[in-house]
Short mmCIF file of C-alpha atoms in Angstrom, two decimals:
data_model
loop_
_atom_site.label_atom_id
_atom_site.label_comp_id
_atom_site.label_asym_id
_atom_site.label_seq_id
_atom_site.Cartn_x
_atom_site.Cartn_y
_atom_site.Cartn_z
CA MET P 39 4.29 10.88 4.69
CA VAL P 40 0.51 9.75 4.25
CA CYS P 41 -0.65 9.53 7.53
CA THR P 42 -1.97 11.88 9.75
CA ARG P 43 -3.33 11.73 13.61
CA LYS P 44 -5.85 13.73 15.42
CA THR P 45 -6.31 12.50 18.76
CA LYS P 46 -3.55 12.49 21.48
CA THR P 47 -4.17 8.91 23.34
CA LEU P 48 -1.50 6.72 24.84
CA VAL P 49 -2.69 3.53 25.31
CA SER P 50 -5.54 3.60 22.21
CA THR P 51 -4.26 2.63 19.52
CA CYS P 52 -4.96 5.33 17.00
CA VAL P 53 -5.94 4.22 13.59
CA ILE P 54 -4.76 6.71 10.90
CA LEU P 55 -6.93 6.95 7.67
CA SER P 56 -5.83 8.28 4.21
CA GLY P 57 -6.96 12.14 3.93
CA MET P 58 -9.81 10.72 0.48
CA THR P 59 -10.84 7.65 3.36
CA ASN P 60 -11.75 10.50 5.50
CA ILE P 61 -13.50 12.29 2.66
CA VAL P 62 -15.68 9.35 1.64
CA CYS P 63 -16.98 8.58 5.06
CA LEU P 64 -17.85 12.50 6.18
CA LEU P 65 -19.64 13.36 2.58
CA TYR P 66 -21.30 9.90 2.36
CA VAL P 67 -22.52 11.05 5.28
CA GLY P 68 -24.22 14.13 3.29
CA TRP P 69 -25.54 11.64 0.44
CA VAL P 70 -27.30 9.55 3.03
CA THR P 71 -29.15 12.24 4.44
CA ASN P 72 -29.89 13.86 1.01
CA TYR P 73 -31.37 10.39 -0.12
CA ILE P 74 -33.19 9.56 3.49
CA ALA P 75 -35.38 13.00 2.24
CA SER P 76 -35.63 12.11 -1.02
CA VAL P 77 -36.05 8.83 -1.43
CA TYR P 78 -36.55 6.93 1.64
CA VAL P 79 -39.43 8.94 3.10
CA LYS P 80 -41.08 8.24 -0.12
CA VAL P 81 -41.66 4.70 0.66
CA GLN P 82 -42.75 4.46 4.21
CA GLU P 83 -46.38 4.00 4.94
CA PRO P 84 -48.18 7.34 5.30
CA ILE P 85 -47.84 9.34 8.54
CA SER P 86 -49.73 12.39 9.51
CA GLU P 87 -48.74 15.89 8.26
CA LYS P 88 -47.56 17.83 11.26
CA LYS P 89 -45.31 14.19 11.66
CA LEU P 90 -43.82 15.05 8.28
CA GLU P 91 -43.49 18.95 8.45
CA GLU P 92 -41.02 18.08 11.73
CA ASP P 93 -39.13 15.29 10.24
CA LYS P 94 -38.66 17.31 7.16
CA GLY P 95 -37.75 20.31 8.81
CA ASP P 96 -34.96 18.44 11.26
CA THR P 97 -33.58 17.11 7.56
CA LEU P 98 -33.42 20.36 6.48
CA ARG P 99 -31.39 21.46 9.44
CA ILE P 100 -29.30 18.21 9.10
CA ILE P 101 -28.60 18.81 5.41
CA GLU P 102 -27.85 22.75 5.94
CA ARG P 103 -25.03 21.80 8.38
CA LEU P 104 -24.06 18.91 5.91
CA ASP P 105 -23.79 21.61 3.43
CA HIS P 106 -21.59 23.24 5.61
CA LEU P 107 -19.44 20.70 6.49
CA GLU P 108 -18.86 19.46 2.69
CA ASN P 109 -17.66 23.06 1.64
CA VAL P 110 -15.17 22.91 4.27
CA ILE P 111 -13.81 19.11 3.44
CA LYS P 112 -13.74 19.84 -0.10
CA GLN P 113 -11.24 22.92 0.72
CA HIS P 114 -9.00 20.31 2.03
CA ILE P 115 -9.05 18.28 -0.39
CA GLN P 116 -8.29 20.37 -3.47
CA GLU P 117 -5.12 19.28 -5.00
CA ALA P 118 -5.01 22.75 -6.97
CA PRO P 119 -5.76 25.93 -5.95
CA PRO P 120 -9.37 26.76 -6.44
CA LYS P 121 -10.15 30.00 -8.28
CA LEU P 122 -10.91 33.17 -5.35
CA GLU P 123 -14.22 35.10 -5.96
CA ASP P 124 -12.00 38.68 -5.02
CA ASN P 125 -15.59 40.23 -4.04
CA ARG P 126 -16.61 37.73 -1.87
CA ALA P 127 -14.93 38.44 1.59
CA GLU P 128 -17.87 35.11 2.84
CA ALA P 129 -15.50 32.57 1.27
CA PHE P 130 -12.61 33.26 3.73
CA THR P 131 -15.21 32.25 6.58
CA ASP P 132 -14.98 28.92 5.86
CA SER P 133 -11.92 27.93 5.65
CA SER P 134 -9.83 25.72 8.14
CA LEU P 135 -7.12 27.64 8.25
CA PHE P 136 -8.72 30.77 9.99
CA ALA P 137 -10.31 28.69 12.45
CA HIS P 138 -7.60 29.30 14.91
CA TRP P 139 -4.95 31.81 13.23
CA GLY P 140 -5.59 35.09 11.32
CA GLN P 141 -8.74 36.81 12.69
CA GLU P 142 -6.74 40.10 13.20
CA LEU P 143 -5.71 40.07 9.52
CA SER P 144 -6.95 42.70 6.74
CA ALA P 145 -9.25 41.39 3.98
CA GLU P 146 -6.59 41.55 1.37
CA ASN P 147 -3.71 39.61 3.53
CA ARG P 148 -6.47 36.86 4.24
CA ARG P 149 -6.88 36.75 0.65
CA LEU P 150 -3.25 35.88 -0.36
CA ALA P 151 -3.05 33.95 3.07
CA LEU P 152 -6.14 31.75 1.73
CA LYS P 153 -4.82 31.67 -1.70
CA GLN P 154 -1.24 29.97 -0.41
CA PHE P 155 -2.87 27.92 1.78
CA GLN P 156 -4.79 26.47 -1.31
CA TYR P 157 -2.08 26.01 -3.14
CA TYR P 158 0.74 24.30 -0.57
CA GLY P 159 -1.90 22.71 2.29
CA TYR P 160 -0.54 24.28 5.01
CA ASN P 161 -0.37 28.45 5.83
CA ALA P 162 2.98 29.07 4.23
CA TYR P 163 1.68 33.01 4.49
CA LEU P 164 2.50 32.40 8.24
CA SER P 165 5.87 30.24 7.89
CA ASP P 166 7.39 33.10 5.97
CA ARG P 167 6.88 35.27 8.76
CA LEU P 168 9.00 32.99 11.47
CA PRO P 169 11.87 32.64 12.02
CA LEU P 170 14.40 30.25 9.75
CA ASP P 171 15.41 29.35 13.28
CA ARG P 172 13.00 29.38 15.39
CA ALA P 173 13.04 27.57 19.01
CA LEU P 174 11.31 24.08 19.24
CA PRO P 175 9.58 22.79 22.60
CA ASP P 176 11.96 19.72 23.92
CA LEU P 177 9.47 16.67 24.04
CA ARG P 178 11.60 13.86 24.76
CA PRO P 179 10.92 11.93 27.42
CA SER P 180 12.52 13.09 30.46
CA ALA P 181 15.12 10.78 30.94
CA CYS P 182 16.49 11.28 26.76
CA ARG P 183 18.54 14.15 28.38
CA ASN P 184 20.93 11.88 30.45
CA LEU P 185 21.78 9.73 28.65
CA THR P 186 25.30 9.51 26.82
CA PHE P 187 26.44 8.19 23.66
CA PRO P 188 29.56 6.87 21.75
CA GLU P 189 32.17 9.47 20.66
CA SER P 190 32.91 7.83 17.58
CA LEU P 191 29.48 7.50 15.43
CA PRO P 192 28.63 7.35 11.94
CA GLU P 193 27.72 10.41 9.60
CA VAL P 194 24.73 10.82 8.12
CA SER P 195 23.64 12.86 4.38
CA ILE P 196 20.16 14.15 4.85
CA VAL P 197 17.72 14.01 2.47
CA PHE P 198 14.87 16.39 1.49
CA ILE P 199 12.10 15.25 -0.89
CA PHE P 200 10.07 18.31 -2.00
CA VAL P 201 7.76 18.75 -5.39
CA ASN P 202 6.34 22.60 -5.07
CA GLU P 203 7.08 23.27 -1.49
CA ALA P 204 7.24 26.72 0.27
CA LEU P 205 10.51 28.09 -0.10
CA SER P 206 10.61 29.17 3.86
CA VAL P 207 9.39 25.88 4.73
CA ILE P 208 12.17 24.06 2.92
CA LEU P 209 15.02 26.75 4.63
CA ARG P 210 13.25 25.91 8.16
CA SER P 211 14.11 21.95 7.24
CA ILE P 212 17.28 22.73 6.47
CA HIS P 213 18.08 25.06 9.62
CA SER P 214 16.72 23.14 11.58
CA ALA P 215 18.99 19.92 10.65
CA MET P 216 21.77 21.98 10.47
CA ASP P 217 21.29 23.60 14.10
CA ARG P 218 20.43 20.66 15.47
CA THR P 219 22.66 17.45 14.19
CA PRO P 220 26.22 18.18 15.63
CA ALA P 221 28.75 19.58 12.99
CA HIS P 222 30.69 16.19 13.17
CA LEU P 223 27.89 14.24 12.20
CA LEU P 224 26.40 16.20 8.99
CA LYS P 225 28.12 15.23 6.41
CA GLU P 226 26.18 16.71 3.40
CA ILE P 227 22.21 17.65 2.73
CA ILE P 228 20.60 16.36 -0.55
CA LEU P 229 17.56 18.02 -1.64
CA VAL P 230 16.04 16.50 -4.24
CA ASP P 231 13.03 18.73 -6.52
CA ASP P 232 10.93 16.32 -8.38
CA ASN P 233 10.23 18.68 -11.06
CA SER P 234 8.71 21.53 -9.13
CA ASN P 235 7.21 24.59 -11.68
CA ASN P 236 7.52 26.98 -8.72
CA GLU P 237 9.46 29.41 -9.86
CA GLU P 238 10.66 30.60 -5.93
CA LEU P 239 12.19 27.24 -5.79
CA LYS P 240 15.09 27.30 -8.69
CA GLU P 241 16.88 30.92 -8.62
CA LYS P 242 16.25 31.91 -4.93
CA LEU P 243 16.92 28.47 -3.47
CA GLN P 244 19.83 28.30 -5.60
CA LYS P 245 21.26 31.15 -4.55
CA TYR P 246 20.68 30.37 -0.87
CA VAL P 247 22.52 26.50 -1.71
CA ASP P 248 25.28 29.28 -3.39
CA GLU P 249 25.94 31.00 -0.13
CA VAL P 250 26.23 27.91 2.06
CA ASN P 251 28.42 26.12 0.24
CA ALA P 252 30.39 29.07 -0.24
CA HIS P 253 31.41 28.63 3.47
CA LYS P 254 31.09 24.90 3.54
CA PRO P 255 31.78 23.53 0.05
CA GLY P 256 29.54 20.88 -1.42
CA PHE P 257 27.93 20.39 1.39
CA ILE P 258 24.18 21.04 -0.22
CA LYS P 259 24.02 19.20 -3.17
CA VAL P 260 20.65 19.62 -4.99
CA VAL P 261 19.00 16.87 -7.62
CA ARG P 262 16.75 18.45 -10.29
CA HIS P 263 14.19 15.91 -11.97
CA SER P 264 13.73 16.75 -15.52
CA LYS P 265 10.26 15.02 -14.96
CA GLN P 266 7.90 13.95 -12.31
CA GLU P 267 8.77 10.88 -10.69
CA GLY P 268 6.96 11.06 -7.28
CA LEU P 269 7.97 11.02 -3.72
CA ILE P 270 9.47 6.85 -4.25
CA ARG P 271 11.79 7.54 -7.14
CA SER P 272 12.78 10.55 -5.54
CA ARG P 273 13.77 9.02 -2.63
CA VAL P 274 16.08 6.80 -4.16
CA SER P 275 17.49 9.89 -6.33
CA GLY P 276 18.40 11.16 -2.81
CA TRP P 277 19.99 8.28 -1.97
CA ARG P 278 21.90 7.44 -4.58
CA ALA P 279 23.46 11.14 -4.49
CA ALA P 280 24.25 10.39 -0.53
CA THR P 281 28.32 9.45 0.28
CA ALA P 282 27.55 9.53 4.21
CA PRO P 283 27.58 5.75 5.66
CA VAL P 284 23.95 6.80 6.93
CA VAL P 285 21.30 7.77 5.08
CA ALA P 286 17.86 9.65 6.60
CA LEU P 287 15.50 10.05 3.82
CA PHE P 288 12.86 13.35 5.11
CA ASP P 289 9.81 14.90 3.54
CA ALA P 290 11.16 18.83 3.38
CA HIS P 291 8.54 19.78 5.74
CA VAL P 292 10.05 19.22 8.84
CA GLU P 293 11.70 20.71 11.64
CA PHE P 294 14.43 18.46 13.87
CA ASN P 295 14.26 18.51 17.62
CA VAL P 296 17.51 18.81 19.94
CA GLY P 297 19.47 15.58 20.22
CA TRP P 298 17.54 13.66 17.32
CA ALA P 299 20.82 12.18 15.81
CA GLU P 300 22.78 10.69 18.89
CA PRO P 301 20.45 8.00 19.15
CA VAL P 302 19.85 7.16 15.51
CA LEU P 303 23.24 6.58 14.82
CA THR P 304 23.71 4.81 17.65
CA ARG P 305 21.62 2.12 17.47
CA ILE P 306 22.32 1.85 13.51
CA LYS P 307 26.27 1.16 14.41
CA GLU P 308 25.04 -1.45 16.90
CA ASN P 309 23.45 -3.21 14.19
CA ARG P 310 23.55 -1.53 10.59
CA LYS P 311 20.14 -3.54 10.19
CA ARG P 312 18.28 -1.71 11.86
CA VAL P 313 15.78 0.69 10.08
CA ILE P 314 15.13 3.55 12.17
CA SER P 315 12.22 5.94 12.36
CA PRO P 316 12.26 9.07 14.78
CA SER P 317 8.83 9.38 17.27
CA PHE P 318 6.78 12.57 15.29
CA ASP P 319 5.36 15.44 16.22
CA ASN P 320 3.12 17.72 14.80
CA ILE P 321 3.47 20.93 13.12
CA LYS P 322 -0.20 22.50 12.53
CA TYR P 323 -1.20 23.78 8.83
CA ASP P 324 -2.71 26.32 9.95
CA ASN P 325 -0.70 28.19 13.03
CA PHE P 326 2.73 26.31 12.95
CA GLU P 327 2.45 25.39 16.73
CA ILE P 328 3.69 22.01 17.64
CA GLU P 329 1.87 19.49 18.58
CA GLU P 330 3.14 17.05 21.11
CA TYR P 331 2.32 13.27 19.82
CA PRO P 332 2.03 10.17 22.35
CA LEU P 333 5.17 7.24 21.99
CA SER P 334 3.83 5.01 18.58
CA ALA P 335 4.60 1.75 17.15
CA GLN P 336 3.79 2.38 13.06
CA GLY P 337 1.64 -0.08 11.49
CA PHE P 338 -0.93 -0.32 8.66
CA ASP P 339 -4.21 -2.14 7.51
CA TRP P 340 -5.49 -4.63 4.68
CA GLU P 341 -5.50 -1.46 2.40
CA LEU P 342 -2.05 -0.78 3.21
CA TRP P 343 -2.84 2.86 4.39
CA CYS P 344 -0.03 3.28 7.80
CA ARG P 345 -1.41 3.54 11.26
CA TYR P 346 -0.19 4.63 14.59
CA LEU P 347 -0.03 1.91 16.69
CA ASN P 348 -0.03 1.57 20.75
CA PRO P 349 3.66 0.42 21.39
CA PRO P 350 3.62 -3.44 22.06
CA LYS P 351 3.33 -4.81 25.51
CA SER P 352 6.78 -5.93 25.95
CA TRP P 353 8.00 -2.23 25.61
CA TRP P 354 5.48 -1.25 28.24
CA LYS P 355 7.28 -3.85 30.76
CA LEU P 356 10.37 -2.64 30.29
CA GLU P 357 9.10 0.88 32.25
CA ASN P 358 11.73 2.72 30.09
CA THR P 359 10.56 5.33 27.77
CA THR P 360 13.80 5.35 26.17
CA ALA P 361 14.08 2.05 25.14
CA PRO P 362 13.35 1.81 21.29
CA ILE P 363 9.92 0.91 19.99
CA ARG P 364 9.58 -2.17 17.84
CA SER P 365 7.78 -1.22 14.91
CA PRO P 366 5.98 -3.95 12.21
CA ALA P 367 6.04 -0.72 9.44
CA LEU P 368 7.30 2.71 8.78
CA ILE P 369 5.28 5.85 8.57
CA GLY P 370 7.50 7.46 5.74
CA CYS P 371 10.80 9.32 6.52
CA PHE P 372 13.71 6.89 8.28
CA ILE P 373 17.21 6.85 8.57
CA VAL P 374 19.31 3.48 7.45
CA ASP P 375 22.68 2.23 6.47
CA ARG P 376 23.67 3.53 3.21
CA GLU P 377 25.04 0.34 2.08
CA TYR P 378 22.41 -2.05 3.60
CA PHE P 379 19.96 0.17 2.26
CA GLN P 380 21.15 -1.20 -1.26
CA GLU P 381 21.34 -4.89 -0.35
CA ILE P 382 17.74 -5.32 0.66
CA GLY P 383 16.52 -3.86 -2.51
CA LEU P 384 16.08 -0.07 -1.59
CA LEU P 385 12.65 1.36 -2.54
CA ASP P 386 10.27 -0.50 -5.02
CA GLU P 387 10.53 2.03 -8.14
CA GLY P 388 8.17 -0.33 -9.78
CA MET P 389 5.55 1.81 -7.69
CA GLU P 390 3.56 4.96 -8.70
CA VAL P 391 3.79 8.61 -7.05
CA TYR P 392 3.48 7.19 -2.82
CA GLY P 393 1.98 5.28 -0.27
CA GLY P 394 2.54 1.76 0.28
CA GLU P 395 6.11 1.58 -0.29
CA ASN P 396 6.60 2.71 3.56
CA VAL P 397 4.59 -0.33 4.44
CA GLU P 398 6.84 -2.71 1.74
CA LEU P 399 9.74 -2.05 2.99
CA GLY P 400 9.27 -2.59 6.70
CA ILE P 401 7.77 -5.84 6.08
CA ARG P 402 10.40 -6.57 3.70
CA VAL P 403 13.34 -5.60 6.24
CA TRP P 404 11.50 -7.47 8.88
CA GLN P 405 11.28 -10.66 6.79
CA CYS P 406 14.54 -10.74 5.21
CA GLY P 407 16.35 -10.42 8.58
CA GLY P 408 16.17 -6.81 9.38
CA SER P 409 14.63 -4.83 12.33
CA VAL P 410 12.42 -1.69 12.27
CA GLU P 411 12.32 0.83 15.45
CA VAL P 412 10.73 3.67 16.09
CA LEU P 413 12.94 5.87 18.74
CA PRO P 414 10.90 7.56 21.83
CA CYS P 415 14.70 9.75 22.42
CA SER P 416 14.81 11.10 18.54
CA ARG P 417 12.04 13.85 17.76
CA ILE P 418 11.34 15.38 14.57
CA ALA P 419 8.03 17.78 13.87
CA HIS P 420 6.16 17.41 10.45
CA ILE P 421 3.83 19.20 9.02
CA GLU P 422 0.44 17.49 8.25
CA ARG P 423 -0.73 18.96 5.32
CA ALA P 424 -4.60 20.06 4.59
CA HIS P 425 -4.42 18.31 1.12
CA LYS P 426 -1.21 16.41 -0.94
CA PRO P 427 0.83 18.08 -3.22
CA TYR P 428 1.10 14.92 -5.88
CA THR P 429 -2.34 13.22 -7.33
CA GLU P 430 -5.91 14.18 -7.02
CA ASP P 431 -6.44 10.18 -6.94
CA LEU P 432 -3.97 8.88 -4.29
CA THR P 433 -6.31 6.38 -3.70
CA ALA P 434 -5.66 4.85 -7.24
CA HIS P 435 -2.00 4.99 -6.66
CA VAL P 436 -1.74 3.43 -3.15
CA ARG P 437 -4.27 0.59 -4.52
CA ARG P 438 -1.78 0.08 -6.94
CA ASN P 439 1.15 -0.20 -5.05
CA ALA P 440 -0.92 -2.54 -2.06
CA LEU P 441 -1.22 -5.35 -5.15
CA ARG P 442 2.25 -5.08 -5.74
CA VAL P 443 3.24 -5.43 -1.59
CA ALA P 444 0.34 -8.31 -1.80
CA GLU P 445 1.65 -10.38 -4.58
CA VAL P 446 5.50 -10.35 -3.64
CA TRP P 447 5.33 -10.86 0.21
CA MET P 448 2.41 -11.78 1.46
CA ASP P 449 1.91 -15.50 0.20
CA GLU P 450 -1.58 -16.56 0.84
CA PHE P 451 -2.43 -13.34 2.95
CA LYS P 452 -2.29 -11.74 -0.40
CA SER P 453 -5.80 -12.59 -0.49
CA HIS P 454 -6.61 -9.83 2.08
CA VAL P 455 -5.36 -6.63 0.23
CA TYR P 456 -7.74 -7.64 -2.45
CA MET P 457 -10.67 -8.32 0.09
CA ALA P 458 -10.00 -4.40 1.87
CA TRP P 459 -10.08 -2.93 -1.51
CA ASN P 460 -12.77 -5.12 -2.37
CA ILE P 461 -11.57 -6.11 -6.10
CA PRO P 462 -11.72 -9.93 -7.27
CA GLN P 463 -8.35 -11.20 -7.06
CA GLU P 464 -8.57 -13.02 -10.42
CA ASP P 465 -8.50 -10.51 -13.38
CA SER P 466 -8.83 -7.34 -11.06
CA GLY P 467 -8.35 -5.04 -13.64
CA ILE P 468 -5.65 -3.34 -12.36
CA ASP P 469 -1.77 -3.49 -14.28
CA ILE P 470 0.41 -3.58 -11.18
CA GLY P 471 3.25 -3.72 -13.75
CA ASP P 472 6.51 -5.76 -13.69
CA ILE P 473 7.10 -7.72 -10.44
CA SER P 474 9.68 -10.46 -11.62
CA GLU P 475 12.66 -8.66 -10.23
CA ARG P 476 10.68 -7.93 -6.76
CA LYS P 477 10.21 -11.50 -6.43
CA ALA P 478 13.46 -12.56 -7.80
CA LEU P 479 14.80 -10.36 -4.85
CA ARG P 480 12.94 -12.23 -2.02
CA LYS P 481 14.33 -15.69 -3.51
CA LYS P 482 17.74 -14.23 -3.45
CA LEU P 483 17.36 -12.44 0.25
CA GLN P 484 16.01 -15.89 1.47
CA CYS P 485 13.57 -13.87 3.54
CA LYS P 486 10.64 -15.68 5.57
CA THR P 487 7.05 -16.05 4.69
CA PHE P 488 4.95 -13.42 5.84
CA ARG P 489 2.90 -15.55 7.99
CA TRP P 490 5.92 -15.63 10.14
CA TYR P 491 5.77 -11.73 9.93
CA LEU P 492 2.01 -11.79 11.42
CA VAL P 493 2.42 -14.06 14.23
CA SER P 494 6.23 -13.01 15.64
CA VAL P 495 6.20 -9.10 14.85
CA TYR P 496 2.76 -8.01 13.62
CA PRO P 497 0.34 -10.03 15.81
CA GLU P 498 -2.19 -7.01 16.64
CA MET P 499 -2.81 -7.67 12.44
CA ARG P 500 -6.57 -9.04 12.37
CA MET P 501 -6.32 -12.31 10.08
CA TYR P 502 -9.67 -13.55 8.23
CA SER P 503 -9.27 -17.53 7.66
CA ASP P 504 -13.16 -18.29 7.04
CA THR P 505 -14.35 -15.63 4.41
CA VAL P 506 -17.08 -17.06 2.10
CA ALA P 507 -17.45 -14.09 -0.29
CA TYR P 508 -17.05 -10.78 -0.20
CA GLY P 509 -18.40 -7.36 -2.61
CA VAL P 510 -21.63 -5.65 -2.40
CA LEU P 511 -25.37 -7.21 -1.43
CA GLN P 512 -27.20 -5.87 -3.93
CA ASN P 513 -31.21 -5.24 -3.77
CA SER P 514 -32.55 -8.21 -6.76
CA LEU P 515 -35.49 -5.86 -6.50
CA LYS P 516 -34.39 -2.56 -7.16
CA SER P 517 -30.70 -3.07 -8.39
CA ASP P 518 -29.62 0.40 -7.70
CA LEU P 519 -30.07 -0.20 -4.18
CA CYS P 520 -26.97 -1.89 -2.28
CA LEU P 521 -26.55 -2.92 1.44
CA ASP P 522 -24.43 -0.46 3.05
CA GLN P 523 -23.26 0.36 6.55
CA GLY P 524 -25.49 3.75 7.15
CA PRO P 525 -24.54 7.01 9.00
CA ASP P 526 -24.74 6.07 12.05
CA THR P 527 -22.32 5.60 14.37
CA GLU P 528 -23.03 1.90 15.59
CA ASN P 529 -23.42 1.37 11.32
CA ILE P 530 -26.73 -0.20 11.54
CA PRO P 531 -27.38 -1.54 8.01
CA ILE P 532 -29.19 0.35 5.66
CA MET P 533 -30.03 0.34 2.28
CA TYR P 534 -28.94 2.95 0.12
CA ILE P 535 -27.79 3.52 -3.78
CA CYS P 536 -25.09 1.64 -4.96
CA HIS P 537 -21.62 3.64 -5.06
CA GLY P 538 -19.23 0.93 -4.64
CA MET P 539 -17.13 2.71 -2.05
CA THR P 540 -15.69 1.75 1.75
CA PRO P 541 -19.29 1.50 3.25
CA GLN P 542 -20.65 -1.49 0.92
#
């Protein structure tokens, strides 16, 4: 999943930005400070030497702190493990991996743990030492434990998608699914390997699968891609291999909590056009502790980065914490009636890698007669990685995918997406591929307008009706300077070197 959440609040909306957006914002502060130190001071009126020395000292101290921050941030966004200098023990001290874990490890074990962290984006060293069947705290609202469900519920196929995942993390996902899903409801588990190059995921994983299937023939299926297809097409591959009436599509770094399945299957049995998301909790990437997240709906901004939202007022008025939460979109992992998923067009396989497909699905389901819900009584913990495994430039893929969504589903509001990405609506220079099939799908399903969606489903989404122009404001006297939101918390405008990123 692309989304992350750092704050725990029940009332305020939690805006989830991409890893890259967060990084740009943080590193940008460093750039501004360096620029102020090297350029801005030069164009001021002469000031006293004493004041200059004081300012210089303050600036240097700020830059020193920001340099340290920059090093920490860079360790979070590495997409491939950087080379470790074995003779530098201080390299370990800056890693966020050791902020709350591992202080007692030897230097050699720290080196090993850090190497694995840089590769996987989470603490695989610790994961390998945790039980596969470890207990999880029951974080459901207390009233969920008193609910009863129909005896006859549809079976579910659980699909796990992975590329170069730690074996112990995959096995813990499988074990939690098997241990916490009633046996008569879990038909099969499907593993989709999107062309991993990690040797451990071939022979060792296959050996585990064979051992399980020796007791339950055909229970675990493995689908292996001959080339990397990305998360979107991998999810569709998993769906194609599934045979149960209901399909649950998940990342392979989750842990299912007790009682997760019955509420989901009940809602889908009542109405097959419901697409369901569980309520997510966080598995901390450094120490694998479970962090409880507040109950939320799931939405997005105009760049189509997903967001956690405060549940709507209608939900609060019910005063029932077990009630389904109406949700404008999906975060990424979801459960759906297998045949209905095909009827509404699966996922858009014309998208690349991942990012935006979850938003597109949510919009499409609502506009075409279905609904999306988050269930408080179904809780699943998910590792929010420190960095992503697929690509170094996720932002470019999300942008391209977002434009496909805009052109097919958003009608006159597609301009909002172009504006959010700060690119021209005409001749954007971005090839979004062929969208004729997706437009034909919309026509075939006789879907409602995006205006209806905004008014009826996502009224919290801000609309911009009187925009005259958008882009950068460039200084006519010094063309390399642009108006910028500035590093201060109030975003006081400043002049800064033109870089074309979000703050401009």
